[in-house]
PDB file of C-alpha atoms in Angstrom:
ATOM      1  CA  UNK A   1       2.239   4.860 -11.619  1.00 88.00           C
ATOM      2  CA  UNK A   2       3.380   7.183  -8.709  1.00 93.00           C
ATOM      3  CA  UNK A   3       6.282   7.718  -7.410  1.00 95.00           C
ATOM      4  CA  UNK A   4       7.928   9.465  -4.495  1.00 97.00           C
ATOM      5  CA  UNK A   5      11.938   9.899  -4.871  1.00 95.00           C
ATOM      6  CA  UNK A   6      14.115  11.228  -1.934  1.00 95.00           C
ATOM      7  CA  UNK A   7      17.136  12.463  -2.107  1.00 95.00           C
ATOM      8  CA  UNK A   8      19.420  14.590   0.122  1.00 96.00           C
ATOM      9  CA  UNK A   9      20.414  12.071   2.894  1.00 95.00           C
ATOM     10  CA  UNK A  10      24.084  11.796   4.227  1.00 97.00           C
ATOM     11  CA  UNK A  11      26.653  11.871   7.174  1.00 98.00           C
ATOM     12  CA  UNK A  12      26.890  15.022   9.023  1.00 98.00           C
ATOM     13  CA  UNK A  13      28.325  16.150  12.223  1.00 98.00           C
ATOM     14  CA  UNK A  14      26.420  16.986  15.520  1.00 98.00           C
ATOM     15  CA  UNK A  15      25.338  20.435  14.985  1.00 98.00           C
ATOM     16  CA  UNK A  16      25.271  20.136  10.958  1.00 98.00           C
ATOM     17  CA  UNK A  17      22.609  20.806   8.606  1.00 98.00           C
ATOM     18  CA  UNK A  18      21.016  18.407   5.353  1.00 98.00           C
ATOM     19  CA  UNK A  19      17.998  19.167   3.456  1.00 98.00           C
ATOM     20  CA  UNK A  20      16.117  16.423   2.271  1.00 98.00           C
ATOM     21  CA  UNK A  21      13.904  16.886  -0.810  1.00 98.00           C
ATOM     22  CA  UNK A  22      10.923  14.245  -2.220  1.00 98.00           C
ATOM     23  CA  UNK A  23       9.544  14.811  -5.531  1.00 97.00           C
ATOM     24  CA  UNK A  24       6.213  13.167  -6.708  1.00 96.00           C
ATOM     25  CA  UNK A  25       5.651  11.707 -10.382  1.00 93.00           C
ATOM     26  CA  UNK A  26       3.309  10.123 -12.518  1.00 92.00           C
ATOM     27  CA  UNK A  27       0.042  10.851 -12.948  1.00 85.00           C
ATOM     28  CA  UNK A  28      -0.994  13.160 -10.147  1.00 88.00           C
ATOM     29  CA  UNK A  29      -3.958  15.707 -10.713  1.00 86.00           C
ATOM     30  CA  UNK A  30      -3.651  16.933  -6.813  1.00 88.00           C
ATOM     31  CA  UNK A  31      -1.448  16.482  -3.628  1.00 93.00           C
ATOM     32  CA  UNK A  32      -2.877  17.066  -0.318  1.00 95.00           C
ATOM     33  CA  UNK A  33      -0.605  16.481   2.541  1.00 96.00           C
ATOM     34  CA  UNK A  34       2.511  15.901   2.331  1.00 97.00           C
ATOM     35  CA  UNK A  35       5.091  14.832   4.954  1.00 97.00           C
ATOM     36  CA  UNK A  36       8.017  13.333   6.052  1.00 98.00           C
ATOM     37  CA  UNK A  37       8.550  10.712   8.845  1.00 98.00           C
ATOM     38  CA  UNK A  38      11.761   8.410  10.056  1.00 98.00           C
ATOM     39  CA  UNK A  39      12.624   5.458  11.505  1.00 98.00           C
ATOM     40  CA  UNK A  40      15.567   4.637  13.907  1.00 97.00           C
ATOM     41  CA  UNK A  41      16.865   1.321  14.336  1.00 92.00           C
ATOM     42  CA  UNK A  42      14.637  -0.951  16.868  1.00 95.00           C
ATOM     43  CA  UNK A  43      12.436   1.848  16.594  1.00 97.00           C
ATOM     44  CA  UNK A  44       8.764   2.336  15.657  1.00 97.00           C
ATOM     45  CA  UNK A  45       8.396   5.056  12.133  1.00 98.00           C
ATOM     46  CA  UNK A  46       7.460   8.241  13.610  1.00 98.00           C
ATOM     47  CA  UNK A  47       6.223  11.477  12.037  1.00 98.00           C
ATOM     48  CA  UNK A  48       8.333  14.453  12.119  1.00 98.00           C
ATOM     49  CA  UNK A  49       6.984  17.215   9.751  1.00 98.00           C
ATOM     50  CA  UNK A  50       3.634  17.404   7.577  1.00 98.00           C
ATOM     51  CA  UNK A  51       2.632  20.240   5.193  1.00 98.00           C
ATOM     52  CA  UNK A  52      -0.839  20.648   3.897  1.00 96.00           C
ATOM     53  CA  UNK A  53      -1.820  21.874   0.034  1.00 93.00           C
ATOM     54  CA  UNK A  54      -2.693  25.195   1.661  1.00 93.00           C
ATOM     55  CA  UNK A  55       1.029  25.667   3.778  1.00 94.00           C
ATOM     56  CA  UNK A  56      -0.308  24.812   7.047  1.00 97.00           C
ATOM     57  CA  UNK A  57       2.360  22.639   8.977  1.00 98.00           C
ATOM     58  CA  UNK A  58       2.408  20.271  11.672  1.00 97.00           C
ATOM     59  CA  UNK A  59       6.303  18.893  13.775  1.00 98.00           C
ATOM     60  CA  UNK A  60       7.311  16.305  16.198  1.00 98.00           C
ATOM     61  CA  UNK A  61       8.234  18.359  19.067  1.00 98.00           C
ATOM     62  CA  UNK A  62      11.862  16.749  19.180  1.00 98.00           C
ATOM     63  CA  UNK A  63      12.122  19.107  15.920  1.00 98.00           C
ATOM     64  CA  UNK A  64      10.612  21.967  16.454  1.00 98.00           C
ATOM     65  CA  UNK A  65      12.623  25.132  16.232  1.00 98.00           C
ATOM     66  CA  UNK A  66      15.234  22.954  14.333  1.00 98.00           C
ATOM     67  CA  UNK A  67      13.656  21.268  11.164  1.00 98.00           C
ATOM     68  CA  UNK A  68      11.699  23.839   8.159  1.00 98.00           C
ATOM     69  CA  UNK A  69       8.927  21.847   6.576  1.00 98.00           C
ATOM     70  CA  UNK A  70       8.391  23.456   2.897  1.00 98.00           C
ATOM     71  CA  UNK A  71       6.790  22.321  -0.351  1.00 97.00           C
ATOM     72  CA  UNK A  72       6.613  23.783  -3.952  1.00 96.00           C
ATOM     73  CA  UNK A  73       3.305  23.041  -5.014  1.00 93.00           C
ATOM     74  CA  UNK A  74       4.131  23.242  -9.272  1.00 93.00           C
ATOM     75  CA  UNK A  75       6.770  20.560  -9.115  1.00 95.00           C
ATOM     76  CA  UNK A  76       5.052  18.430  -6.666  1.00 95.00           C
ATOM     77  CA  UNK A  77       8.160  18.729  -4.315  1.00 97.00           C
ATOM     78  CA  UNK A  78       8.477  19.033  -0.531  1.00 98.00           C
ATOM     79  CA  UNK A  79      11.428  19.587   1.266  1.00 98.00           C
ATOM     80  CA  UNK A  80      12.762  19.430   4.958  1.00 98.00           C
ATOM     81  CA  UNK A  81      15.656  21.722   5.899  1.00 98.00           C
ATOM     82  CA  UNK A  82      17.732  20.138   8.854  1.00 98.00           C
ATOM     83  CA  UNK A  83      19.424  22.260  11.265  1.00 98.00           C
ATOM     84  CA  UNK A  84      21.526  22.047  14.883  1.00 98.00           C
ATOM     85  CA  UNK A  85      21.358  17.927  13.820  1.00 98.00           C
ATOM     86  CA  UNK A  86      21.905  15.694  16.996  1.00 98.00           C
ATOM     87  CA  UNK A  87      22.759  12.064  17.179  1.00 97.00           C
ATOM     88  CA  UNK A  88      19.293  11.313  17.792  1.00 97.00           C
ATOM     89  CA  UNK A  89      17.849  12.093  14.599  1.00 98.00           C
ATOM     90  CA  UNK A  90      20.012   9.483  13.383  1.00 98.00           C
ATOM     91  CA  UNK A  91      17.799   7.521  10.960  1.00 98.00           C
ATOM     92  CA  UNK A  92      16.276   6.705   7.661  1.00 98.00           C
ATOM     93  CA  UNK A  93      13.705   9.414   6.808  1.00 98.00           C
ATOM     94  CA  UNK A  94      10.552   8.457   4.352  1.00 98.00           C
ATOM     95  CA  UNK A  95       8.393  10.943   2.201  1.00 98.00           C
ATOM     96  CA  UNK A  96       5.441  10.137   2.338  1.00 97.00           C
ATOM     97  CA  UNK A  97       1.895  11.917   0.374  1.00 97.00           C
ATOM     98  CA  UNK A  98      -1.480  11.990   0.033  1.00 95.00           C
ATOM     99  CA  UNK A  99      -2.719  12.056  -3.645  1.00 93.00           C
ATOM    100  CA  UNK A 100      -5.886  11.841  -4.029  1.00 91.00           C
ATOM    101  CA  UNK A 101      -6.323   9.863  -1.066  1.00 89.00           C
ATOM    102  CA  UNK A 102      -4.124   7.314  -1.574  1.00 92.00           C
ATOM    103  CA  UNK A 103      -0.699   7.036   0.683  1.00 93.00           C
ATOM    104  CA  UNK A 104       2.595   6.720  -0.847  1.00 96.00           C
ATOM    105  CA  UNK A 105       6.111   6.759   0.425  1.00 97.00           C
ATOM    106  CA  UNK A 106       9.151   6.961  -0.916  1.00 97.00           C
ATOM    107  CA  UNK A 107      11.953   4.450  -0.712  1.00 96.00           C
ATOM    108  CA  UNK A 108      13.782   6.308   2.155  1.00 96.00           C
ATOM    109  CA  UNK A 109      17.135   7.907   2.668  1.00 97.00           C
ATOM    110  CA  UNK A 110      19.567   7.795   5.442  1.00 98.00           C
ATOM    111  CA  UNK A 111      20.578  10.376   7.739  1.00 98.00           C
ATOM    112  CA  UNK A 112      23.268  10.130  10.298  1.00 98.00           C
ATOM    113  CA  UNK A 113      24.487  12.724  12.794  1.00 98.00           C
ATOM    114  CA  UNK A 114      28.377  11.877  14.343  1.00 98.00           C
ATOM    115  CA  UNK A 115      28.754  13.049  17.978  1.00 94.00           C
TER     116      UNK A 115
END
């Protein structure tokens, strides 16, 4: 059974910074991408960073410049450091991986930026 737990959510202040982190478990031989994506209330889920096995990354461009996709590749982690956080990124933000070509996500965590 795989799993995908998040952690690293909270209340911060326009202008703030969070890092969210998403470790895999279970029985996992190989990860290929991994990324994270977030939904806003009334809002469809959108994608805002993705990280490949090999490093290669991919961001929304409402992030670029401002959010630091990374993963460690031995402990099946990936991380997103938030910076210069605006009220619009206000929402809950899902891991999500590829393992062996199936999808998983974890349960979500909630971030919200105060004006």
């Amino acid at each position: 059974q795989v799993q995908l737990v998040e952690s690293g959510g909270g209340l911060v202040q326009a202008g703030g910074s969070l890092r969210l982190s998403c470790a895999a478990s279970g029985s996992i031989f190989s990860i290929n991408a991994m990324g994270w994506y977030r939904q806003a209330p009334g809002k469809r889920r959108e994608l805002v960073a993705a990280i490949t096995s090999g490093g290669s990354t991919n961001y929304a461009s409402s992030v670029k410049g401002r959010f630091t996709i990374s993963r460690d590749n031995a402990k099946n982690t990936v991380f997103l450091q938030m910076n210069s956080l605006k009220p619009e990124d206000t929402a809950v933000y899902y891991c999500n991986a590829d393992i062996e070509g199936w999808g998983y996500w974890g349960q979500g965590t909630q971030v919200t930026v105060s004006s």
